[in-house]
mmCIF file of C-alpha atoms in Angstrom:
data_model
loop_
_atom_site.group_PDB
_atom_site.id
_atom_site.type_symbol
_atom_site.label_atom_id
_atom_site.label_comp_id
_atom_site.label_asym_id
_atom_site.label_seq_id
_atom_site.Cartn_x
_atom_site.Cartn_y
_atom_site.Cartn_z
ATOM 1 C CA UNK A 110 -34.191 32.692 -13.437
ATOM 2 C CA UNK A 111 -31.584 30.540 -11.347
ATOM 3 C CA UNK A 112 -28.161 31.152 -12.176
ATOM 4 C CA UNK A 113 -27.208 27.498 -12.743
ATOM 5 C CA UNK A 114 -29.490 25.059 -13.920
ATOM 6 C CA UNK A 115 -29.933 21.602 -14.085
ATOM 7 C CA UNK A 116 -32.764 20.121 -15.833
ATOM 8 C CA UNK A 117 -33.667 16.699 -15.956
ATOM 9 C CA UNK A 118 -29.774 15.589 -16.484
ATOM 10 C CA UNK A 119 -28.832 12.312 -17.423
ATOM 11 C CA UNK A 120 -24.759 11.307 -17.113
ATOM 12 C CA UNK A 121 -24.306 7.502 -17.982
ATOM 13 C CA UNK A 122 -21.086 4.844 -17.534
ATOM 14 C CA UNK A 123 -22.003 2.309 -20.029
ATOM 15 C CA UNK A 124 -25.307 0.911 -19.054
ATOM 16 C CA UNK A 125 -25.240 2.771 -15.500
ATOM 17 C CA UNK A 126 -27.027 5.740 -15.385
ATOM 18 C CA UNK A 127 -25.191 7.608 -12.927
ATOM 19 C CA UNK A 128 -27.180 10.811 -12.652
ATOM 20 C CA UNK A 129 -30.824 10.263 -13.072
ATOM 21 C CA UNK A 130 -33.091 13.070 -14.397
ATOM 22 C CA UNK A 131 -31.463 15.261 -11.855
ATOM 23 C CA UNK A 132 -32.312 18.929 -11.633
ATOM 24 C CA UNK A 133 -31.175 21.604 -9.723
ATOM 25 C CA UNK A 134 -31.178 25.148 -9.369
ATOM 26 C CA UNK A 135 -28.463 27.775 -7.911
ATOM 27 C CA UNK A 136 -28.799 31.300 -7.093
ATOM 28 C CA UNK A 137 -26.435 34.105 -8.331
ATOM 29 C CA UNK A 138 -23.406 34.420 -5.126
ATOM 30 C CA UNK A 139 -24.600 31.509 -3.364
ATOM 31 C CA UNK A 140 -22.412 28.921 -2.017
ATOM 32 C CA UNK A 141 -23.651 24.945 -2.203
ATOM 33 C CA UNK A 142 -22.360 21.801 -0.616
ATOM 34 C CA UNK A 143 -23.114 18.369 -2.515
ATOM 35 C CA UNK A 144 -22.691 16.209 -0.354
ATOM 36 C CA UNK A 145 -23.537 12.178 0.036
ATOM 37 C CA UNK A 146 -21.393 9.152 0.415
ATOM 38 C CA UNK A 147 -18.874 7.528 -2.512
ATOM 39 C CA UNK A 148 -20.240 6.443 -5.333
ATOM 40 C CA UNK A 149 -23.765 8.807 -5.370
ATOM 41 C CA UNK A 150 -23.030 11.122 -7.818
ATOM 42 C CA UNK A 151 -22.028 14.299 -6.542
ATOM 43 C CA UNK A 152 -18.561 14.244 -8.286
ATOM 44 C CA UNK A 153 -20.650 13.506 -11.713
ATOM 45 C CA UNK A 154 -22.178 16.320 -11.732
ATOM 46 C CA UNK A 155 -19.838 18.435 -11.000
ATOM 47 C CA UNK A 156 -17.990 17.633 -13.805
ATOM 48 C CA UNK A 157 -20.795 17.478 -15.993
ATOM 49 C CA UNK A 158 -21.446 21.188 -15.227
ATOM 50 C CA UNK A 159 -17.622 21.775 -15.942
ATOM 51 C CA UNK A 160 -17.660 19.730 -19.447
ATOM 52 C CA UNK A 161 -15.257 16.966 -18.532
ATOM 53 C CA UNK A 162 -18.526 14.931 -18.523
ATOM 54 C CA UNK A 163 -20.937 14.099 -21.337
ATOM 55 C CA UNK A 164 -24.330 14.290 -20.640
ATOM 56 C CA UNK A 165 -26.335 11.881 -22.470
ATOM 57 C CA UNK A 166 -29.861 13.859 -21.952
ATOM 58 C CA UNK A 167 -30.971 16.755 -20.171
ATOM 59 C CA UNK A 168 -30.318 20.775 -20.250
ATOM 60 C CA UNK A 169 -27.332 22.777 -18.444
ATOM 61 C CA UNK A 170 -27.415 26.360 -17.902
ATOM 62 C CA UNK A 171 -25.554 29.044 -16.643
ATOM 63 C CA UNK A 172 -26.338 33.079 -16.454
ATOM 64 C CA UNK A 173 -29.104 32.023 -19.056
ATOM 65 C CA UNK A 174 -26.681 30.113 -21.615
ATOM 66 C CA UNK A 175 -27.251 26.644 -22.331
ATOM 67 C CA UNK A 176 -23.815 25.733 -22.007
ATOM 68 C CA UNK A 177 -24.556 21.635 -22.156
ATOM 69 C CA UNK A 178 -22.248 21.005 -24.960
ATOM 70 C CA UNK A 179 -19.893 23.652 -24.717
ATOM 71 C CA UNK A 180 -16.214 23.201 -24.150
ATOM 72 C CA UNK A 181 -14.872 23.144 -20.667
ATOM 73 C CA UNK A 182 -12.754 26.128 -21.511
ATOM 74 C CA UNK A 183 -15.424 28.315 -22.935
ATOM 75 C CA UNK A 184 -17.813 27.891 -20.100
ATOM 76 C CA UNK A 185 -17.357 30.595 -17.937
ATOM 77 C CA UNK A 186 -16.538 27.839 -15.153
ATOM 78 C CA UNK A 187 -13.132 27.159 -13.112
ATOM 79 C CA UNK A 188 -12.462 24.063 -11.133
ATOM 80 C CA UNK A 189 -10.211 23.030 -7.863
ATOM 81 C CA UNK A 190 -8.888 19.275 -7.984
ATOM 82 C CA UNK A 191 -8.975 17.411 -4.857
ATOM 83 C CA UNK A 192 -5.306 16.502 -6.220
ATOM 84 C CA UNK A 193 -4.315 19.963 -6.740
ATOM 85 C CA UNK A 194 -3.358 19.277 -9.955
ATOM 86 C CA UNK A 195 -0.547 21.929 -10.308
ATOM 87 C CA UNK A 196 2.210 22.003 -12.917
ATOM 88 C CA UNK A 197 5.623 20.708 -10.919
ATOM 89 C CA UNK A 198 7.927 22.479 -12.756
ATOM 90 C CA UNK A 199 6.456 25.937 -12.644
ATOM 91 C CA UNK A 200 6.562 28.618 -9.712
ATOM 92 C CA UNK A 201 3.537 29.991 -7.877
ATOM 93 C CA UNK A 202 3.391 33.107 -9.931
ATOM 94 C CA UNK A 203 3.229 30.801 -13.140
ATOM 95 C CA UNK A 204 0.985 28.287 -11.663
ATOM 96 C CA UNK A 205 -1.538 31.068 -10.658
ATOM 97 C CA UNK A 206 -1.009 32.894 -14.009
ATOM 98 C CA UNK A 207 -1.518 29.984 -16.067
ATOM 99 C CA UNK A 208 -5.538 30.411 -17.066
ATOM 100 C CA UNK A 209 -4.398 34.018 -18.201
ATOM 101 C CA UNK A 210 -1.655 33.357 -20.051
ATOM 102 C CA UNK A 211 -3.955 30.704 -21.928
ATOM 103 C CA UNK A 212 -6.114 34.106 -22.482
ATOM 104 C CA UNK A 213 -3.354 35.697 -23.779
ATOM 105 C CA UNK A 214 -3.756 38.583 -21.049
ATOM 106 C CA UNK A 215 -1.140 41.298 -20.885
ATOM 107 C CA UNK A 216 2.215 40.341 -18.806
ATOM 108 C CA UNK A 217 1.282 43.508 -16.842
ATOM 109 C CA UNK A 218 -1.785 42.128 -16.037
ATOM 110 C CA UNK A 219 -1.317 38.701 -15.068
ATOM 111 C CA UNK A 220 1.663 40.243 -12.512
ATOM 112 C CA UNK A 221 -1.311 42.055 -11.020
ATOM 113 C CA UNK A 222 -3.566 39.403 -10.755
ATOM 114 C CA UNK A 223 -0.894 37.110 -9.250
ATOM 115 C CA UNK A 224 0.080 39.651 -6.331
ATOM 116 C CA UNK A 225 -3.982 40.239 -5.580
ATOM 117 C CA UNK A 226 -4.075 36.320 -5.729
ATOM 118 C CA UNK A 227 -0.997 35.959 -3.720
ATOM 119 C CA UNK A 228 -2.388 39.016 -0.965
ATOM 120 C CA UNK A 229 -5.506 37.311 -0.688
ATOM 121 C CA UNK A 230 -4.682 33.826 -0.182
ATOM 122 C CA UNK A 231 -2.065 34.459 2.442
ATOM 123 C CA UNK A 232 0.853 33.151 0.009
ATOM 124 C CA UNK A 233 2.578 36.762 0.138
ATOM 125 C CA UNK A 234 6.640 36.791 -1.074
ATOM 126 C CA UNK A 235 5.946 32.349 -1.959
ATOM 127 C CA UNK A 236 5.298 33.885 -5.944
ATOM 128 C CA UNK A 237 8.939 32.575 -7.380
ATOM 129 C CA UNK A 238 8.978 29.361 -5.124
ATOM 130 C CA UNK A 239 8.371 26.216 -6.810
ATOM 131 C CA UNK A 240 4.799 24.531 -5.946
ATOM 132 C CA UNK A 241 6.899 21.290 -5.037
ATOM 133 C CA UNK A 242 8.473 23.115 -1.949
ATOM 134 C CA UNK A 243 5.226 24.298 -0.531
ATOM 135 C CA UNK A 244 3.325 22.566 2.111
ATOM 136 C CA UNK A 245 -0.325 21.009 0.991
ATOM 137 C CA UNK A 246 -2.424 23.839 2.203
ATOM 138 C CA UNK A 247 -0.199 25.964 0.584
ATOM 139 C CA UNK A 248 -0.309 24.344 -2.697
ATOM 140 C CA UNK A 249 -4.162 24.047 -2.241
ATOM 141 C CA UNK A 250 -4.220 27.563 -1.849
ATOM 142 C CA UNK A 251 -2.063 28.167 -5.233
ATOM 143 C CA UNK A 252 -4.660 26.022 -6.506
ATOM 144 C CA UNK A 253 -7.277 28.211 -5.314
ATOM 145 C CA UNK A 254 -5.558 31.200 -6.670
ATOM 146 C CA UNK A 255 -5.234 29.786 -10.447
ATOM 147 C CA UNK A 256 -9.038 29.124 -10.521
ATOM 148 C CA UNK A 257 -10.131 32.736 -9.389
ATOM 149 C CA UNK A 258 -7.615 34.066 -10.928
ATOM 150 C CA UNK A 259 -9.407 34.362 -14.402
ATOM 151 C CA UNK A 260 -12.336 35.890 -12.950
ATOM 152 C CA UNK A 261 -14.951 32.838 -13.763
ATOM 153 C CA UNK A 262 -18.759 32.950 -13.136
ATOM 154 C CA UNK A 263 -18.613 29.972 -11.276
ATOM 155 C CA UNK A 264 -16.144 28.178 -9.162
ATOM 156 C CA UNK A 265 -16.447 24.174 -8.722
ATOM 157 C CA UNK A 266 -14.638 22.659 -5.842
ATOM 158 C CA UNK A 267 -14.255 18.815 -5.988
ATOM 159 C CA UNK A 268 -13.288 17.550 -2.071
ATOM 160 C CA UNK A 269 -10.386 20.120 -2.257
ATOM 161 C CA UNK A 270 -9.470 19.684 1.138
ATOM 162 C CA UNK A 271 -9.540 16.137 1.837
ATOM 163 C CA UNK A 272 -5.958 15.155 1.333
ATOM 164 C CA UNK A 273 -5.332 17.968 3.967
ATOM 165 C CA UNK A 274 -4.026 17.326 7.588
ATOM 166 C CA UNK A 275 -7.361 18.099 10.271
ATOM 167 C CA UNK A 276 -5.848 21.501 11.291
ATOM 168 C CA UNK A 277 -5.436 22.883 8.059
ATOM 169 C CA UNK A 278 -8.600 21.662 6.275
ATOM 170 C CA UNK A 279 -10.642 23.418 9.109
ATOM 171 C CA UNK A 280 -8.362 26.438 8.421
ATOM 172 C CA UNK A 281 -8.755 26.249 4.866
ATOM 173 C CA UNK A 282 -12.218 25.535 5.378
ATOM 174 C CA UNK A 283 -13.271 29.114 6.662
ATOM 175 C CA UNK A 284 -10.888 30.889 4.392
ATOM 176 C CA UNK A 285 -13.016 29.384 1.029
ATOM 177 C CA UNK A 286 -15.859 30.225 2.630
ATOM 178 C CA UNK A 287 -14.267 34.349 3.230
ATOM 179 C CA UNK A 288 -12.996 34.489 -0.339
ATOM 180 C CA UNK A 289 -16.373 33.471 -1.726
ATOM 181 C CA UNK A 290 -17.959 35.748 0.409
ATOM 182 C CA UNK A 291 -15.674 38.559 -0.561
ATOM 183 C CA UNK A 292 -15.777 37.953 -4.602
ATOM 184 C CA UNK A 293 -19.382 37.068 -4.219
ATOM 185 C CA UNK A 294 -19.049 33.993 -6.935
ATOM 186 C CA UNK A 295 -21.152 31.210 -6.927
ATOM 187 C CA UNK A 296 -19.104 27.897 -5.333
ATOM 188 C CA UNK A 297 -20.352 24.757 -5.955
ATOM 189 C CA UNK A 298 -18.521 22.102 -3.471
ATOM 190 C CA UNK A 299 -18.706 18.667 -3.397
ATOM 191 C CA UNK A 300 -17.577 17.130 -0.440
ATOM 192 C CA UNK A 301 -18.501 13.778 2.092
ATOM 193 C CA UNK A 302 -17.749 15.545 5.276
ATOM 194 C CA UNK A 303 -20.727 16.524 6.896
ATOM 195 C CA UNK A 304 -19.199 19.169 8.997
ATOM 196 C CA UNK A 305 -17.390 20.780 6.324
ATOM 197 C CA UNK A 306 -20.636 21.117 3.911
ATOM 198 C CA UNK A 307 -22.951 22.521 7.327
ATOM 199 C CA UNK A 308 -20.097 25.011 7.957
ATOM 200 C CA UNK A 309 -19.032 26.065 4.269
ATOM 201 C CA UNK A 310 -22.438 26.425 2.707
ATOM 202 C CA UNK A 311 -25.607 28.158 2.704
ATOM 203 C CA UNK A 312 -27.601 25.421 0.908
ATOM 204 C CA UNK A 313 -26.955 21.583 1.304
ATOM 205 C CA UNK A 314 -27.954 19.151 -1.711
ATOM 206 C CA UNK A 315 -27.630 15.497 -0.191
ATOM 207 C CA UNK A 316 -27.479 12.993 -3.270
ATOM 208 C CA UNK A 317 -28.369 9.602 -2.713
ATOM 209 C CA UNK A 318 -28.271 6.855 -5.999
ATOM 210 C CA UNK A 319 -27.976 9.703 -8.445
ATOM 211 C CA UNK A 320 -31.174 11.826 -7.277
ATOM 212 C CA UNK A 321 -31.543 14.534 -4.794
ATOM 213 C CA UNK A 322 -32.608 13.108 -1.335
ATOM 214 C CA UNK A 323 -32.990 16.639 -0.460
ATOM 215 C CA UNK A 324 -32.115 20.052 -0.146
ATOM 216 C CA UNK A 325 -32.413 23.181 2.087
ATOM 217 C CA UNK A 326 -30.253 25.042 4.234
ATOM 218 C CA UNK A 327 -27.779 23.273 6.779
ATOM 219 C CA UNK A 328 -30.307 24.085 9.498
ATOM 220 C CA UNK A 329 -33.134 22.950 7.187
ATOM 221 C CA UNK A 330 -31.789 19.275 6.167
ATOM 222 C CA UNK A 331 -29.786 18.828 10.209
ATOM 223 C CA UNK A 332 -32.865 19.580 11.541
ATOM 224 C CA UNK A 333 -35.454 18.228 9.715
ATOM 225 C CA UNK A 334 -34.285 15.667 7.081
ATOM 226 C CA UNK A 335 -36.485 14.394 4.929
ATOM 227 C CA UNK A 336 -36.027 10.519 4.689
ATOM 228 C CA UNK A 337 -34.441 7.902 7.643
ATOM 229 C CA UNK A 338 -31.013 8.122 4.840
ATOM 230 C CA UNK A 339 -30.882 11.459 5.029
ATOM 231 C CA UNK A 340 -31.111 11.555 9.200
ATOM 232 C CA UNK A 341 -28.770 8.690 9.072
ATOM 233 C CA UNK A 342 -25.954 10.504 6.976
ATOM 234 C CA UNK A 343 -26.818 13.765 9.037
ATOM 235 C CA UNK A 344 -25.408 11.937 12.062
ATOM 236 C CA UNK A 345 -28.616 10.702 13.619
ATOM 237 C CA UNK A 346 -27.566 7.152 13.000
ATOM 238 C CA UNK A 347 -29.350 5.325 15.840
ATOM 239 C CA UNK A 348 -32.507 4.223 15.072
ATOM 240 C CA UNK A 349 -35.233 2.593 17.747
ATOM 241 C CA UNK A 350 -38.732 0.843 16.650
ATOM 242 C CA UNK A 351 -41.593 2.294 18.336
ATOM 243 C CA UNK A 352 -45.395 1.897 18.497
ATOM 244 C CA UNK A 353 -47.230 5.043 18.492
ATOM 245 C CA UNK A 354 -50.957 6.153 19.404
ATOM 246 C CA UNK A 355 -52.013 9.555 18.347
ATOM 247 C CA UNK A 356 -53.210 11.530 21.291
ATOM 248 C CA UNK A 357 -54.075 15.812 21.800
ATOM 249 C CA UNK A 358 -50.834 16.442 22.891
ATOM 250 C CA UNK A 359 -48.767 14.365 20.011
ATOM 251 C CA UNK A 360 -48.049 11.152 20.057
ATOM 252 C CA UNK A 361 -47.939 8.234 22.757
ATOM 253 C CA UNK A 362 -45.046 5.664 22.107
ATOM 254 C CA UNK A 363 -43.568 2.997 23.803
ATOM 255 C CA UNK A 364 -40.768 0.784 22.470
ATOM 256 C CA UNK A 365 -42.078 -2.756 23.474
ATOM 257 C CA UNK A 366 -45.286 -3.753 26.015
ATOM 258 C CA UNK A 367 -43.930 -3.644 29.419
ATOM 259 C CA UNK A 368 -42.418 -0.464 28.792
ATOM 260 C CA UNK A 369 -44.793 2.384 30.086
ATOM 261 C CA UNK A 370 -45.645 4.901 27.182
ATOM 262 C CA UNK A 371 -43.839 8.358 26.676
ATOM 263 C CA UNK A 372 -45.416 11.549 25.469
ATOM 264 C CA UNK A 373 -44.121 12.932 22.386
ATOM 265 C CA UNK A 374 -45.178 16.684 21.397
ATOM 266 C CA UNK A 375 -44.364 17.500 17.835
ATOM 267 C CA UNK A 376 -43.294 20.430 15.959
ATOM 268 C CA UNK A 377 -41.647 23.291 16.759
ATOM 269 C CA UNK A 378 -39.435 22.141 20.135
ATOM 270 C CA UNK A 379 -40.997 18.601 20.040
ATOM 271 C CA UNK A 380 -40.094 15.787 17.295
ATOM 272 C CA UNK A 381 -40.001 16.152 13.650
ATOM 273 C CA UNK A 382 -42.636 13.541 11.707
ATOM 274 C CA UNK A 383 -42.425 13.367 8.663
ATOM 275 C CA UNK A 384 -45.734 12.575 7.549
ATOM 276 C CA UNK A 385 -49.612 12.347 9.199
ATOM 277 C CA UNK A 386 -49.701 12.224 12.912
ATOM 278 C CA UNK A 387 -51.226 8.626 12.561
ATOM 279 C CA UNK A 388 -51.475 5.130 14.908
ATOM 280 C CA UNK A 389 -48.731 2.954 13.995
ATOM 281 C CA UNK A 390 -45.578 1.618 13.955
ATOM 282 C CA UNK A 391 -42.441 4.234 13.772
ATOM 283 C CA UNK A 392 -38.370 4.329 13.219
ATOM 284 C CA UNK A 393 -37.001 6.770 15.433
ATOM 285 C CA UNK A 394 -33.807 8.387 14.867
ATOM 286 C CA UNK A 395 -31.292 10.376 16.994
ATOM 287 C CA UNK A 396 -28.136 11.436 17.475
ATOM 288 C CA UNK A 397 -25.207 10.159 19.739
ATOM 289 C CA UNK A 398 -25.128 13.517 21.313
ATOM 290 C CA UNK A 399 -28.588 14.258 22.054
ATOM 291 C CA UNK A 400 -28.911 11.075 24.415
ATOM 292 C CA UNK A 401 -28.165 11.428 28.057
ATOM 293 C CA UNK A 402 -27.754 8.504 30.344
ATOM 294 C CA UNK A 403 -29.719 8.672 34.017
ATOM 295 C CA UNK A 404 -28.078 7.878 36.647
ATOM 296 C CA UNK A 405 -30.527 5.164 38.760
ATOM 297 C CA UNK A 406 -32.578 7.637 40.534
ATOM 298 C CA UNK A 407 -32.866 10.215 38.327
ATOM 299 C CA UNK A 408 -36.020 11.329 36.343
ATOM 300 C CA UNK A 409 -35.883 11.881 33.051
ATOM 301 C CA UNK A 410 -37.009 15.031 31.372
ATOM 302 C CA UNK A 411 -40.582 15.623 30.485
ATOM 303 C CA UNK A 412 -41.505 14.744 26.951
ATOM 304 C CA UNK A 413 -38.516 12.135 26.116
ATOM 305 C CA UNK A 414 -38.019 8.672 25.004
ATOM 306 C CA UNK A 415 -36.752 5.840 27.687
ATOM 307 C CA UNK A 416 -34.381 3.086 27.124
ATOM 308 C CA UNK A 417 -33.594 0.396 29.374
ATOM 309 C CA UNK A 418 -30.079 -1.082 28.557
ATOM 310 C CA UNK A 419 -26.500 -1.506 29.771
ATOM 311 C CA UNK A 420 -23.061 -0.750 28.533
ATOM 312 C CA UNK A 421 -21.504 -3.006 26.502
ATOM 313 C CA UNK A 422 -18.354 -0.944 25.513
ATOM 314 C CA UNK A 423 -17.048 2.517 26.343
ATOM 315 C CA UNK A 424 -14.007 4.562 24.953
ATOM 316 C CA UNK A 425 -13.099 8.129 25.522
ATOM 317 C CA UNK A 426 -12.501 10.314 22.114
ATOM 318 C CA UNK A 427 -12.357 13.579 24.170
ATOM 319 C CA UNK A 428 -14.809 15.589 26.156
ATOM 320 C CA UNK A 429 -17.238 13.007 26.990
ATOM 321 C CA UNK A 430 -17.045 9.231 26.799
ATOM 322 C CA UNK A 431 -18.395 7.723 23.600
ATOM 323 C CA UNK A 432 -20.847 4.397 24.490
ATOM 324 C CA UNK A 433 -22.095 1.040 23.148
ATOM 325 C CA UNK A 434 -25.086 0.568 25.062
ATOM 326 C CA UNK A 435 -27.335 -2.308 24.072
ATOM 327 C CA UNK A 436 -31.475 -1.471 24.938
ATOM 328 C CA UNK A 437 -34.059 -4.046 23.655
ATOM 329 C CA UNK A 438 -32.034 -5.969 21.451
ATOM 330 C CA UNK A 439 -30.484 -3.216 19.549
ATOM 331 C CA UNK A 440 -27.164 -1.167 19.899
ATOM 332 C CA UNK A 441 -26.723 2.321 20.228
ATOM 333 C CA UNK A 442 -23.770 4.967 20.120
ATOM 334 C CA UNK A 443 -24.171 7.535 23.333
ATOM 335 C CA UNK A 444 -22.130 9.777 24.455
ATOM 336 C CA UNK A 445 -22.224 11.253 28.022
ATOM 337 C CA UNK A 446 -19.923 12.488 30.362
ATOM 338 C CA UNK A 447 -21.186 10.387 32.935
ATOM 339 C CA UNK A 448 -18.805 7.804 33.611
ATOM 340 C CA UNK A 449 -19.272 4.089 33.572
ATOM 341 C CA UNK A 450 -17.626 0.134 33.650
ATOM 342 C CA UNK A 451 -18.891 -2.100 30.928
ATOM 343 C CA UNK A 452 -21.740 -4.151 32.183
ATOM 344 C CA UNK A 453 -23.484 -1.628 34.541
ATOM 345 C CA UNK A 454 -27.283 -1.304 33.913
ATOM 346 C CA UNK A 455 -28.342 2.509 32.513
ATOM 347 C CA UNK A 456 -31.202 4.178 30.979
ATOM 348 C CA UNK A 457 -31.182 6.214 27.663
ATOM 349 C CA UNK A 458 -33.344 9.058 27.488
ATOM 350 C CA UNK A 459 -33.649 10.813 24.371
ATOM 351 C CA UNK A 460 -35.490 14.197 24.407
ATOM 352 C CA UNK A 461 -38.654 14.899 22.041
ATOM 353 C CA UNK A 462 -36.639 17.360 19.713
ATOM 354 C CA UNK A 463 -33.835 15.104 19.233
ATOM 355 C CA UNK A 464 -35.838 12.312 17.572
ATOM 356 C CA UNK A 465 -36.873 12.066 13.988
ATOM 357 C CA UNK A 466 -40.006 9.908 13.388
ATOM 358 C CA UNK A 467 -40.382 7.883 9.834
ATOM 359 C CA UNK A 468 -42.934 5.240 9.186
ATOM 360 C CA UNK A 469 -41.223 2.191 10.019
ATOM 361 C CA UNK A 470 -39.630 0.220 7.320
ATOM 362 C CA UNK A 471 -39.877 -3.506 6.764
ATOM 363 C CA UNK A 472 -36.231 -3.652 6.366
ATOM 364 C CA UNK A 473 -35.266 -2.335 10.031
#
């Protein structure tokens, strides 16, 4: 039996049903990212799990209690507020020793708790400051520190580090992911970065509408998503129309007539179909950072994808210079460290395991 389950849950805003008959299941000590843009659900359920939420149908439970319609305080569960949510006129110690006091724990215990707390989250000798002189990582920290701090089965993060400068949330980042790891509590996190979710957790659920799109590992759902949204919020937002012919090798496309066919192998080092190696019509999808852009006499590897095109725009973020090239009648983000003017003629070539095949959709 999971340790958290989710069967066939239901959370509705008037006549919206924002969850769906969602389930899902989590495993004692893991850690798992929801993750999916604003609006999709992810925060919904979180709180559902936590109480704050009525469900209208469907079964929670956690460590084998059905805990659906149990108060948020009796639940075993402990959440961190992307707002922090700390009281402004108590100290660090307090703040942290709130949940326990609640409990009526001893004094001599919640003074322990608060300097393990304090050790652990790297807030040492900060206990008497006030939470209104501390810096936001800090205070996300003291946030941290009042939700473990009574010991709960399960800890619920919602986008805790989002108000944080880029610095600090990476910081903060790895040191959820350590404390976790050291307790060995089960985290659920909801968050819209994609980096954050791939580097915090060991199991991505991507939400889309109020259903799963999918889950797996971060390698799993990076690697081999399961629909064109899913690639898309992945990062492999640029998408070409191809015909395909099914050959020994793979697949044969070509993206319009006069453009000679490329050789596709699939599988393992080659593309990832998702469905029937078939004739047809396909959307391909990549990522900026898989492309590379030939130079005019240069061949491009075996086994990818060709574009004609030219740059329409270029910009340098760092590293490598981010394009706008347009190929065919359709734009595409590359980025190379090849350097080029706007207008000059180039060629996209996008290698076999950088390219996710769907059946193409009338919409594209």
């Amino acid at each position: 039996m999971s340790f958290l389950t989710v069967e066939d849950l239901v959370v509705r805003h008037g006549s919206l049903d924002v969850l769906q008959s969602l389930s899902l299941a989590v495993e004692r000590g893991s850690f798992v990212a929801l993750l999916g843009s604003s609006g999709c659900g992810k925060t919904t359920l979180l709180r559902a799990i936590s109480g704050f939420n009525p469900v209208a149908s469907g079964r929670i439970t956690l460590a084998g209690r059905d805990i659906t319609t149990t108060p948020p305080e009796q639940r075993g569960t402990a959440m961190v507020f992307q707002s922090y949510a700390l009281w402004p006129h108590m100290t660090v110690a307090q703040n942290i020793g709130y949940g326990l006091r609640l409990r009526r724990a001893s004094r001599a215990r919640i003074a322990a708790r608060v300097e393990e707390m304090l050790a652990m989250l790297h807030l040492p000798g900060l206990g008497a400051r006030n939470v209104t002189q501390l810096s936001g990582g800090q205070r996300q920290r003291v946030a941290l520190g009042r939700a473990l701090a009574i010991d709960p089965e399960m800890l619920l993060l919602d986008e805790p580090l989002s108000n944080l400068d880029a610095a600090i949330r990476i910081e903060l980042r790895h040191e959820i992911r350590a404390v976790q790891q050291r307790l060995g509590i089960t985290a659920l996190h909801v968050t819209h970065d994609r980096e954050e979710a791939m580097v915090i957790a060991d199991r991505l659920v991507v939400l889309r509408d109020g259903r799963i799109a999918q889950q797996g590992t971060p390698q799993e759902v990076y690697h081999r998503p399961a629909s064109p949204f899913v690639a898309s919020f992945m990062g492999a937002d640029n998408m070409v129309r191809v015909t395909a012919r099914a050959v020994p090798e793979g697949l044969a496309v070509q993206t319009a007539e006069e453009v000679p066919p490329s050789l596709l192998t699939l599988g393992e080092g080659g593309a990832h179909l998702a469905g029937p190696v078939r004739d047809g019509a396909f959307d391909a999808y990549f990522r900026a950072s898989a492309a590379r852009l030939l130079a005019a006499d240069e061949p491009p590897a075996p086994a990818s994808l060709v574009l004609p095109g030219r740059v329409l725009q270029a910009s340098y973020p760092g590293d490598v210079w981010r394009y706008t090239i347009e190929a065919g009648g359709r734009r595409y983000l590359i980025d190379d460290p090849v350097v080029l003017g706007p207008g000059a003629a180039t060629r996209v070539a996008i290698p076999a395991a950088a390219l996710h095949l769907f059946a193409a959709s009338a919409a594209a």
